[in-house]
Tab-separated table of C-alpha atoms and ligand atoms in Angstrom:
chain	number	residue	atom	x	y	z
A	2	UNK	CA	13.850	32.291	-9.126
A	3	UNK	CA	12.115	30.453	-6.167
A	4	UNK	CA	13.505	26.990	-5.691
A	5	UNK	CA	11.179	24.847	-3.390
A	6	UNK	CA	12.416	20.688	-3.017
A	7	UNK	CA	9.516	18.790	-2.189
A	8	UNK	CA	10.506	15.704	-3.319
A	9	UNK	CA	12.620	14.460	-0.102
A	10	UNK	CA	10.809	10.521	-0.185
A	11	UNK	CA	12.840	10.416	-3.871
A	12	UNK	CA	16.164	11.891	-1.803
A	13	UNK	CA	17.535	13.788	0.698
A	14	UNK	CA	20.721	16.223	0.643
A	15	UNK	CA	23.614	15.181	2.899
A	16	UNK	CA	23.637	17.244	6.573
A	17	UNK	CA	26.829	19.129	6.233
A	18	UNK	CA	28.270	17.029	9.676
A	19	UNK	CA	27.536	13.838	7.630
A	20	UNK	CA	29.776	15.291	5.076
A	21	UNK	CA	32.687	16.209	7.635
A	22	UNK	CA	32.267	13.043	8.840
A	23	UNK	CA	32.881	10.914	5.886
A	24	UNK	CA	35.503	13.605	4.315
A	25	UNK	CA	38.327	11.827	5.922
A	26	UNK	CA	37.737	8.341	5.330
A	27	UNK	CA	38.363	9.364	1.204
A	28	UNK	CA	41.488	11.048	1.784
A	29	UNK	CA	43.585	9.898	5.247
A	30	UNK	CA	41.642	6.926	6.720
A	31	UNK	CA	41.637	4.814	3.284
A	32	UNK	CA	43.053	1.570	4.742
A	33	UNK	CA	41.313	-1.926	3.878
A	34	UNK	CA	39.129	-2.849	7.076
A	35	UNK	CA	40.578	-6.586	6.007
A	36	UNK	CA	44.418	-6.122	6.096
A	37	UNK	CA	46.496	-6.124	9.580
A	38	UNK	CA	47.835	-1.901	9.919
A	39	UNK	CA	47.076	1.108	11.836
A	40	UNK	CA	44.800	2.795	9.112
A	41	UNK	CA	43.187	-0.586	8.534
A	42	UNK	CA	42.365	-0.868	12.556
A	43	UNK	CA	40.974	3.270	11.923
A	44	UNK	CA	38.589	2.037	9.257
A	45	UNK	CA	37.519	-1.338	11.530
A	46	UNK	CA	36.961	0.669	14.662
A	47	UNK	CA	35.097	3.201	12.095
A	48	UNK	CA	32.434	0.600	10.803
A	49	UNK	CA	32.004	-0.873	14.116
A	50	UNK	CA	31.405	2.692	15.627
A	51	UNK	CA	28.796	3.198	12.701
A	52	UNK	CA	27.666	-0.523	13.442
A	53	UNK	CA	26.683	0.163	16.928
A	54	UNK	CA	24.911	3.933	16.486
A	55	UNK	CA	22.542	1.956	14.094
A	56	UNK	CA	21.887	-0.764	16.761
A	57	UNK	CA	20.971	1.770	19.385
A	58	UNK	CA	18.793	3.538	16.570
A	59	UNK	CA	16.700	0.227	15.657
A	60	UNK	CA	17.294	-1.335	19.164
A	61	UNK	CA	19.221	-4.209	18.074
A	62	UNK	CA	22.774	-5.660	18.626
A	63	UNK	CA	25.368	-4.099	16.752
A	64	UNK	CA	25.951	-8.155	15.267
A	65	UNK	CA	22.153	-7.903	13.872
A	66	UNK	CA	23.263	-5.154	11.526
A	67	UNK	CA	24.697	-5.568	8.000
A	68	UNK	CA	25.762	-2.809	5.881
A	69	UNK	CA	24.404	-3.523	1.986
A	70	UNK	CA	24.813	-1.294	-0.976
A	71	UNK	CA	20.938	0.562	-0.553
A	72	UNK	CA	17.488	0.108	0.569
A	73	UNK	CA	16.730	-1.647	-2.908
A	74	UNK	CA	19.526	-4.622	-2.276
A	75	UNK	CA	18.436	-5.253	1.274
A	76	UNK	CA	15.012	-6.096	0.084
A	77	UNK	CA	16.208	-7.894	-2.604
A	78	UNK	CA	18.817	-9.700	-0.156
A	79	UNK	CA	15.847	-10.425	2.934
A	80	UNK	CA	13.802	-12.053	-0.114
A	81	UNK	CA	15.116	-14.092	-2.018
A	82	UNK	CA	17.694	-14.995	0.995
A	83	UNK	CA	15.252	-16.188	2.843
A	84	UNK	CA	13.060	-18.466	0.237
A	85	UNK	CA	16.488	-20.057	-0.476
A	86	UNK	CA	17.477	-20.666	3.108
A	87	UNK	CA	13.959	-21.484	3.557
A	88	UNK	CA	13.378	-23.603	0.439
A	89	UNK	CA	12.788	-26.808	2.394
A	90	UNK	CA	10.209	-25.486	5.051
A	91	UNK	CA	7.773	-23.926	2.204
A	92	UNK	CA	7.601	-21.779	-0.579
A	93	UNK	CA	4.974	-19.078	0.136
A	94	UNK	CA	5.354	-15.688	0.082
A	95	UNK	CA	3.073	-12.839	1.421
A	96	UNK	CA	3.452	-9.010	0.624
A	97	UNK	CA	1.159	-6.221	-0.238
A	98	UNK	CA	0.408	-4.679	-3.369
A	99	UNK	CA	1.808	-1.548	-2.378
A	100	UNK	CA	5.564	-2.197	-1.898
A	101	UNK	CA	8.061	-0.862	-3.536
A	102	UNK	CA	9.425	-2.358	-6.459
A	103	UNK	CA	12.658	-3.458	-5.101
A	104	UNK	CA	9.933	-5.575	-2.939
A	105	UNK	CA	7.165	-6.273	-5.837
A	106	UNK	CA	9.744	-7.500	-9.025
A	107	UNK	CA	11.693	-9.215	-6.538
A	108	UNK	CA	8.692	-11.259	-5.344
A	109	UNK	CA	7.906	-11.690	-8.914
A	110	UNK	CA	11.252	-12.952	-9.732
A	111	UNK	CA	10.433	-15.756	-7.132
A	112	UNK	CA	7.448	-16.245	-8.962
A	113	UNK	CA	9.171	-17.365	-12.138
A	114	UNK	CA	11.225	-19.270	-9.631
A	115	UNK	CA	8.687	-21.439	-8.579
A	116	UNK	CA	7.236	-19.774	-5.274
A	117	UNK	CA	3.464	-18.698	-4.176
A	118	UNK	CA	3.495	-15.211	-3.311
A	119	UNK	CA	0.168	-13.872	-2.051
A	120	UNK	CA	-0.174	-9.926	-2.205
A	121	UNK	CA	-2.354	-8.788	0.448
A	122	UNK	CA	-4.772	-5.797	-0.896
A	123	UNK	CA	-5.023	-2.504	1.083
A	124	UNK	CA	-8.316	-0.527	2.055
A	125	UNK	CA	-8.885	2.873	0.437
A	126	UNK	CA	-5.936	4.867	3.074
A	127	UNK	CA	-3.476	1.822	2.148
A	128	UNK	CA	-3.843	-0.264	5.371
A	129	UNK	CA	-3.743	-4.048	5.443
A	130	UNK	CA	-6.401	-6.142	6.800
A	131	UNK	CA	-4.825	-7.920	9.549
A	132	UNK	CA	-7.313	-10.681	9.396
A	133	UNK	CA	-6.442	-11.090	5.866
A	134	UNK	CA	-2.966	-11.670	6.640
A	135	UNK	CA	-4.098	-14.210	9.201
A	136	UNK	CA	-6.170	-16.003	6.655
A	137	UNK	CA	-3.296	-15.820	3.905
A	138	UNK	CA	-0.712	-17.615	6.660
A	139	UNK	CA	-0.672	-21.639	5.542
A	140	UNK	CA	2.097	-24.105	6.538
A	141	UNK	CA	4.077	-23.458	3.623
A	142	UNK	CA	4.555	-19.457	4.107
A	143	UNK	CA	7.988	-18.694	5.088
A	144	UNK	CA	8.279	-14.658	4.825
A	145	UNK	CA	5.590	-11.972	5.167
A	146	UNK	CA	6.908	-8.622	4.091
A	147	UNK	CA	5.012	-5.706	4.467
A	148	UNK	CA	6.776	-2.296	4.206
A	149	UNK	CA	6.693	-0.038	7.454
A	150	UNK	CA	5.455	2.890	5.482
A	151	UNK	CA	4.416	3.781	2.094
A	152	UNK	CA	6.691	6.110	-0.227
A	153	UNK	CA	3.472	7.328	-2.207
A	154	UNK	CA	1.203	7.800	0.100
A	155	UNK	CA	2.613	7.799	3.601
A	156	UNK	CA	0.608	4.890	4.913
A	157	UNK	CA	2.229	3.584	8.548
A	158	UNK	CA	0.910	-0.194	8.928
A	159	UNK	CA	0.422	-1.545	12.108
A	160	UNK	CA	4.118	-2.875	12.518
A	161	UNK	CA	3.451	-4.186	15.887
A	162	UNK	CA	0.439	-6.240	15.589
A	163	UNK	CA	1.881	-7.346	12.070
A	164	UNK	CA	4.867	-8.552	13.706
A	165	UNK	CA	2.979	-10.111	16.552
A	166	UNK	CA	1.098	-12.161	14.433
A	167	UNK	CA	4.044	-13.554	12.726
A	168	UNK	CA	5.930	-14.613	15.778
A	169	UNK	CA	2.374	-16.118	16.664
A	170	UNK	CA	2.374	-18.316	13.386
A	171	UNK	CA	6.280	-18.778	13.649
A	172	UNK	CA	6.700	-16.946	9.908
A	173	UNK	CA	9.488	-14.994	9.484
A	174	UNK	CA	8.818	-11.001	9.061
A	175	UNK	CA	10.574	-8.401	6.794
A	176	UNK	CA	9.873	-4.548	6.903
A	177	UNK	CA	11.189	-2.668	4.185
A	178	UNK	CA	11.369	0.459	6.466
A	179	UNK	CA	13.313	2.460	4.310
A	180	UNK	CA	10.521	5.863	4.440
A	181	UNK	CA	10.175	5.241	8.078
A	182	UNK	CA	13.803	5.203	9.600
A	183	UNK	CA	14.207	8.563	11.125
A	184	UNK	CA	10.611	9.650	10.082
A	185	UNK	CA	8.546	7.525	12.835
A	186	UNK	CA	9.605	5.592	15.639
A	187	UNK	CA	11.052	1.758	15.040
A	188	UNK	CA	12.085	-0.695	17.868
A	189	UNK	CA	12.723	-4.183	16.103
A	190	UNK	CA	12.394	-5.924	19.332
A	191	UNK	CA	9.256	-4.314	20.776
A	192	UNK	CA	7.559	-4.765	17.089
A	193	UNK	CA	8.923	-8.225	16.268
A	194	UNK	CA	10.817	-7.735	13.657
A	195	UNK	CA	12.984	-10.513	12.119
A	196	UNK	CA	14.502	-8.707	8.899
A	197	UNK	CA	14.337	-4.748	7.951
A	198	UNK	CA	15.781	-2.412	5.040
A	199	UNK	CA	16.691	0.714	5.352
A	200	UNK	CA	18.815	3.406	3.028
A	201	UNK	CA	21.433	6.292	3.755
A	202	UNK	CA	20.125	8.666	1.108
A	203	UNK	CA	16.403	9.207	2.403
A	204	UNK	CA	17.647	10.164	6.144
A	205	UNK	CA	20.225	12.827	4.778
A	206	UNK	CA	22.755	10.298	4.489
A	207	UNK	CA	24.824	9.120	1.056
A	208	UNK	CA	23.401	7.387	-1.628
A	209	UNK	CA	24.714	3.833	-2.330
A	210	UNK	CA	24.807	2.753	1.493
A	211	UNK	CA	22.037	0.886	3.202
A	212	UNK	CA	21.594	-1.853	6.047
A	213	UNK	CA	19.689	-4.845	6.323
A	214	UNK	CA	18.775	-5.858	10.097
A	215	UNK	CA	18.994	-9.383	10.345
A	216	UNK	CA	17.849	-11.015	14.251
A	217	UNK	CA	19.854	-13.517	15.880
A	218	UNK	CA	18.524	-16.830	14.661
A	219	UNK	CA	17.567	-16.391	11.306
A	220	UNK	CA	18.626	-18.430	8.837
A	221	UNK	CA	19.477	-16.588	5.226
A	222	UNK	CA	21.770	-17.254	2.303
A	223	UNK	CA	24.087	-14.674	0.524
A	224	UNK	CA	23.115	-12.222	-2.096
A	225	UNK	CA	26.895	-11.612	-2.817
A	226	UNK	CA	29.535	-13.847	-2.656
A	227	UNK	CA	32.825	-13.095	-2.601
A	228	UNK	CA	35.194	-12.190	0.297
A	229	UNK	CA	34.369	-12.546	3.859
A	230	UNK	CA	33.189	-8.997	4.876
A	231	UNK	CA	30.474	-8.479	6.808
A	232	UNK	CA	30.922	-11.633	9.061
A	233	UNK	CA	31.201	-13.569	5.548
A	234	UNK	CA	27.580	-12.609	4.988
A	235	UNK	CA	27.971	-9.458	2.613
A	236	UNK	CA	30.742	-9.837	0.376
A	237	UNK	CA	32.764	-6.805	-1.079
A	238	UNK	CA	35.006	-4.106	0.454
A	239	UNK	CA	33.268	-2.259	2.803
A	240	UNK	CA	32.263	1.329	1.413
A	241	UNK	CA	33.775	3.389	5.041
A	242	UNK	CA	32.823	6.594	4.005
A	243	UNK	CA	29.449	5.917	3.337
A	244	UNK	CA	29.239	3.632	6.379
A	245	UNK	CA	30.387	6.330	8.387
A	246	UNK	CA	28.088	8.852	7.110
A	247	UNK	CA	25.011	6.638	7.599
A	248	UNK	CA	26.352	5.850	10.832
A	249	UNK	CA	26.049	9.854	11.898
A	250	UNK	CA	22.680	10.447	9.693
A	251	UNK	CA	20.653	7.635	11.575
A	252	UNK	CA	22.414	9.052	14.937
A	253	UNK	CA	21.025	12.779	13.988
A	254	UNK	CA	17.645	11.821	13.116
A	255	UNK	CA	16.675	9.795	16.348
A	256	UNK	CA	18.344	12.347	18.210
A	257	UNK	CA	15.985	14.753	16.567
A	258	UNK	CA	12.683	12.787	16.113
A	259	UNK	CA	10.012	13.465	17.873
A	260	UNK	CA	11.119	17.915	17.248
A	261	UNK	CA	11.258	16.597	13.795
A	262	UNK	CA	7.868	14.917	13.629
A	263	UNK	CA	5.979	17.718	15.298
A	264	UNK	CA	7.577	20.282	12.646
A	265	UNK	CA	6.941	18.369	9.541
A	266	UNK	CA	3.264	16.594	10.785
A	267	UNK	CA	2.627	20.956	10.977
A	268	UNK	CA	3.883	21.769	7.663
A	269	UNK	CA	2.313	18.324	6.278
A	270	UNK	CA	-1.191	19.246	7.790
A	271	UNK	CA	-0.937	23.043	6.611
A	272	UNK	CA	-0.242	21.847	3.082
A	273	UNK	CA	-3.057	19.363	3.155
A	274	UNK	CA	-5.708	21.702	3.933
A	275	UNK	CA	-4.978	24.475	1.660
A	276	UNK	CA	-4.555	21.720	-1.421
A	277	UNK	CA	-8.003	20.854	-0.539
A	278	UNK	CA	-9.640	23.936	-0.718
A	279	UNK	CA	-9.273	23.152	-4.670
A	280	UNK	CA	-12.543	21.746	-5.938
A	281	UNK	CA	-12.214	18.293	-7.203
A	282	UNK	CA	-9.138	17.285	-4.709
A	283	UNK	CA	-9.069	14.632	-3.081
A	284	UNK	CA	-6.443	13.336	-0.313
A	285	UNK	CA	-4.334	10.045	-0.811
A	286	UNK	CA	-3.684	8.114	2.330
A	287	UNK	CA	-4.714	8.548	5.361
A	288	UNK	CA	-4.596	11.924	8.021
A	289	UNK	CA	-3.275	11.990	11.452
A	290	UNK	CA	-0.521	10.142	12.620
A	291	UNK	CA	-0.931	7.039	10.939
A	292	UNK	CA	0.685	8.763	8.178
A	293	UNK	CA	4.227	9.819	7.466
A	294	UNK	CA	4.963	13.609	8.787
A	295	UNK	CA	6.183	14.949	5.720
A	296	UNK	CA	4.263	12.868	3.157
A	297	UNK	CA	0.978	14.883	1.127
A	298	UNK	CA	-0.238	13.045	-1.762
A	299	UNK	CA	-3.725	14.705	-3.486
A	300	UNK	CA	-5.364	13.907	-6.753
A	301	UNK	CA	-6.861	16.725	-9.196
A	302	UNK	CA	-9.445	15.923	-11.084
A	303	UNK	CA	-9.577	15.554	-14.879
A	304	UNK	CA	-6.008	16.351	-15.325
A	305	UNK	CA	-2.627	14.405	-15.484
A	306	UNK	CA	0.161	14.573	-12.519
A	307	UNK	CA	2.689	14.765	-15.607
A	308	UNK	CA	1.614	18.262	-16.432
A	309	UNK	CA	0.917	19.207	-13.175
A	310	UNK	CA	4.951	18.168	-12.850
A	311	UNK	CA	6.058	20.592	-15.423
A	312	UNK	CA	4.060	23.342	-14.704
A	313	UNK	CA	5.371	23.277	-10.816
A	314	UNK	CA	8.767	22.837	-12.339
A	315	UNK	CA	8.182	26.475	-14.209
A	316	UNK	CA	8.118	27.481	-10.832
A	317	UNK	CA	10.488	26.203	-9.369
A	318	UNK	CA	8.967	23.346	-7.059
A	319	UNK	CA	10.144	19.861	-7.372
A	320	UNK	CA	7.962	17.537	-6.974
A	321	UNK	CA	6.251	13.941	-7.880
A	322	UNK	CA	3.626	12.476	-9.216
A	323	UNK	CA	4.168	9.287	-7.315
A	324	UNK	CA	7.218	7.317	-7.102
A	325	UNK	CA	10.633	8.499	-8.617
A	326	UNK	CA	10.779	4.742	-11.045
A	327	UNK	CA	7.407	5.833	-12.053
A	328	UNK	CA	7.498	9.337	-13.345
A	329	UNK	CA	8.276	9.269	-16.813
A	330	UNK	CA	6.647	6.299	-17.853
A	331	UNK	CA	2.486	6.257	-18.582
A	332	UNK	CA	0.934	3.350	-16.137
A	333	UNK	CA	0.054	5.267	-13.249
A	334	UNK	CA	1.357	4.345	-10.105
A	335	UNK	CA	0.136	0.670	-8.410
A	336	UNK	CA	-0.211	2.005	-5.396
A	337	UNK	CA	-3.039	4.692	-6.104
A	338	UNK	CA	-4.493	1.481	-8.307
A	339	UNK	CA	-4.230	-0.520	-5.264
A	340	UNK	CA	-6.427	1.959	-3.124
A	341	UNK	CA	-9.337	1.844	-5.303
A	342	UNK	CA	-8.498	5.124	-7.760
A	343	UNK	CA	-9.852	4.311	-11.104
A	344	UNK	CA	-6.829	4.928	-13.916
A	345	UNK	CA	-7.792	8.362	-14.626
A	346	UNK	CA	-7.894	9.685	-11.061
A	347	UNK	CA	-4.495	7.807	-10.374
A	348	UNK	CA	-2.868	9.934	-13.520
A	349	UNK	CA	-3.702	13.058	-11.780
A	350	UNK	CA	-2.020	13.106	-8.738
A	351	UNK	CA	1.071	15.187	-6.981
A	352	UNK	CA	3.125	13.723	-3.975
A	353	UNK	CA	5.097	16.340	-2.240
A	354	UNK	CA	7.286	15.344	0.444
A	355	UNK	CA	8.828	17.664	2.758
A	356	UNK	CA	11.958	17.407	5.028
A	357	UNK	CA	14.607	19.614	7.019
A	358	UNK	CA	15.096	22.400	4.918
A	359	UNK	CA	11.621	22.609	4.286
A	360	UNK	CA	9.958	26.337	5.729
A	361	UNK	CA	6.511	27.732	6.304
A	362	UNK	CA	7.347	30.404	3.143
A	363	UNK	CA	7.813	26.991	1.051
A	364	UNK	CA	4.296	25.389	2.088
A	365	UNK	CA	2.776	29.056	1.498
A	366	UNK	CA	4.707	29.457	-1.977
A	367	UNK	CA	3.267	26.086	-2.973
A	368	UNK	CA	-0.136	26.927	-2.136
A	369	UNK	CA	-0.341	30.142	-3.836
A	370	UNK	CA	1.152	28.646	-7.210
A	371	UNK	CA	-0.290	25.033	-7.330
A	372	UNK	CA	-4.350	26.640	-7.662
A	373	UNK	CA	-3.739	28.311	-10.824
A	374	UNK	CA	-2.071	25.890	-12.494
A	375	UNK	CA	-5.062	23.512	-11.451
A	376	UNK	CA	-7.554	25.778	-12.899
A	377	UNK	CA	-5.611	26.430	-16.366
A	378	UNK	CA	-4.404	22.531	-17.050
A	379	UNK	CA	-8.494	22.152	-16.540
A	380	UNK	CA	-9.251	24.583	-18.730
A	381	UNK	CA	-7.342	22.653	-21.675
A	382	UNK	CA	-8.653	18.882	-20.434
A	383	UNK	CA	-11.095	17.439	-22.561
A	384	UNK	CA	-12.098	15.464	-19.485
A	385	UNK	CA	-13.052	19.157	-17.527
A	386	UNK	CA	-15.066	19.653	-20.470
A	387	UNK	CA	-17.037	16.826	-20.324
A	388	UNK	CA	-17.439	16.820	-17.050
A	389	UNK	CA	-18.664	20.661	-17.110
A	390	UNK	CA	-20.998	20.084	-19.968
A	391	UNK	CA	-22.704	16.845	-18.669
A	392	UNK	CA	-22.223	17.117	-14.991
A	393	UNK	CA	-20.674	14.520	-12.955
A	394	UNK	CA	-22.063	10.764	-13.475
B	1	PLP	C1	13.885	4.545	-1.813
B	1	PLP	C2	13.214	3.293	-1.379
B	1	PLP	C3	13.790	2.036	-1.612
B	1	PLP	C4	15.069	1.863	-2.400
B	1	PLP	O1	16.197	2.311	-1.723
B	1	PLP	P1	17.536	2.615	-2.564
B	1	PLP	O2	18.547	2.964	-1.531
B	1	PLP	O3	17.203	3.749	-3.468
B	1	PLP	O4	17.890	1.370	-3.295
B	1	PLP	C5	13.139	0.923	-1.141
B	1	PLP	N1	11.983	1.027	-0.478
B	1	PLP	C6	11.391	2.214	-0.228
B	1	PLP	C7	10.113	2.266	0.527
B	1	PLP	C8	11.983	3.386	-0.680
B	1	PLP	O5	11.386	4.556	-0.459
């Protein structure tokens, strides 16, 4: 039986020398970074090692860096960190409509807390206006965050000019940058970035380990309290291995990126135009290089992504019809809303997401199975019916 993962924006698989590098620090290397012995100075000189190799990924000092428990808490943590450190300057908030939701129910939470949040709408590829956010900026805004790229649809904003404006208007700026870390370039200096997320498991790193870049200057309470790990800014006994191993994943994919981005943009663009040689299919997000190498996202007409799901299942694809927290529940997926698709449109679509392991033989298996599926789920949809009988209004 064929098994094709195309679901690598949900997760990645470890690289086996992530593994071998995190191996020991569960067995030998155990010590507590905080107490005063040999294996305790192996597992300091270990997180600082890891510290630094994420610095010269993102271009920022190794003291900018702080290790968090996932993308998911440093978004949470650059949020609602900064409206409380920020409380007395304003209390307005801008983001998009098509963040995640570790971005989106956060911001909401703040809501209910008292602050303005503002989310910015997106054209019909999922770009920003940046006039918009120039209009949106009053003397009370204290954070815009605006995600580097989109999980869904593999939008890449325009970091840079974002960032730019910010400085410009003196307003703090978060990325959540957890799709674009080792996928795209990122250089917090040259893009102006105050605060950014990232997470081990979507660059072939662990799960439960992520960072939240924090530049010189800025002001930000605690999300966890507790010891004084993390220069008594991130509470909690530091998790080595999975330090380690995010230390070596973010070290492997820079190394790698721009072979990486030329092999995936080719598989990405192959996939794209043999989807679309299905009637009825239409492309989510943009084309060229403004969107994420190994990102395709395509609606089918007048059927639902769930059954498109278990059909590809059958054979042995894995795949999504949006984001991971979305599948299995019935609202389709904000982010297809947010981009103009009426409901029905937005219930029919498949994200596939390549990565490393993905192969020419995978993007060619996909295409040959994915067009018969199409035309049988149409052939049981009411809505096909319809649309065959009347003809398209
Ligand atoms: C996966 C993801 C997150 C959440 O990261 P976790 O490590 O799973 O908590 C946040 N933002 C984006 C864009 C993501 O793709």
């Amino acid at each position: 039986m064929k098994n094709v993962y195309m679901d690598y924006a949900a997760t990645t698989f470890v690289k086996p020398e992530v593994l071998e590098e995190m191996m020991p620090y569960f067995t030998e290397k155990f010590g507590n970074p905080s107490s005063f012995y040999e294996i305790s100075r192996i597992t300091k000189r270990a997180i600082d090692e890891s510290r630094g190799k994420i610095a010269k990924a993102l271009n920022s000092e190794s003291d900018e860096v702080y290790f968090t428990g996932g993308g998911s808490e440093a978004d949470n943590w650059a949020i609602k960190g900064i409206a409380s450190a920020y409380k007395n300057k304003g209390n307005h908030i801008i983001t998009t409509k098509i963040e995640h939701h570790a971005v989106l129910h956060t911001c909401e939470y703040l809501e209910k807390q008292g602050y303005k949040v503002t989310y910015l709408d997106v054209d019909k590829e999922g770009f920003i206006n940046l006039d918009d956010l120039r209009n949106a900026i009053t003397d009370e805004t204290i954070l815009v965050s605006i995600m580097f790229a989109n999980n869904e649809i593999g939008t890449i904003q325009p970091v840079k000019e974002i960032g730019a404006i910010c400085k410009e208007r003196g307003v703090l700026f978060h990325t959540d940058a957890v799709q674009a870390v080792g996928n795209v370039p990122v250089d917090v200096k040259d893009m102006n970035i105050d605060l950014l997320s990232l997470a081990g498991h979507k660059i072939y790193g662990p799960k439960g380990i992520g960072v939240l870049y924090i530049r010189k200057g800025v002001r930000i309470h605690n999300l966890i309290h507790g010891g004084g790990q993390e220069r008594a800014r991130r509470a909690g006994t530091e998790n080595i291995a999975g330090i380690v191993g995010l230390g070596k994943a973010i070290e492997l994919a820079t190394e790698n990126l721009d072979e990486h981005m030329n092999k995936m943009s080719k598989l990405r663009d192959k996939l794209i135009d043999g989807l679309l040689k299905i009637p009825h299919t239409n492309l989510n997000g943009p084309r060229g290089d403004k969107r994420l190498p190994g990102n395709v996202n395509v609606c089918f007409r007048f059927i639902e992504g769930e059954s498109i799901l278990l059909s590809l299942d059958f054979e042995g694809v894995s795949a999504s019809s949006g984001s991971a927290c979305t599948s299995g529940s019935l609202d389709p997926s904000h982010v297809l809303l947010a981009i103009g698709l009426p409901h029905e449109r937005a219930h029919g679509s498949l994200r596939l997401t390549m990565g490393d392991r993905t192969t020419d033989e995978d993007v060619e298996y996909v295409l040959e199975v994915v067009p018969p599926i199409i035309e049988r789920l149409r052939n049981m949809s009411p809505l096909w019916e319809d649309y065959i009988k009347k003809g398209e209004k």
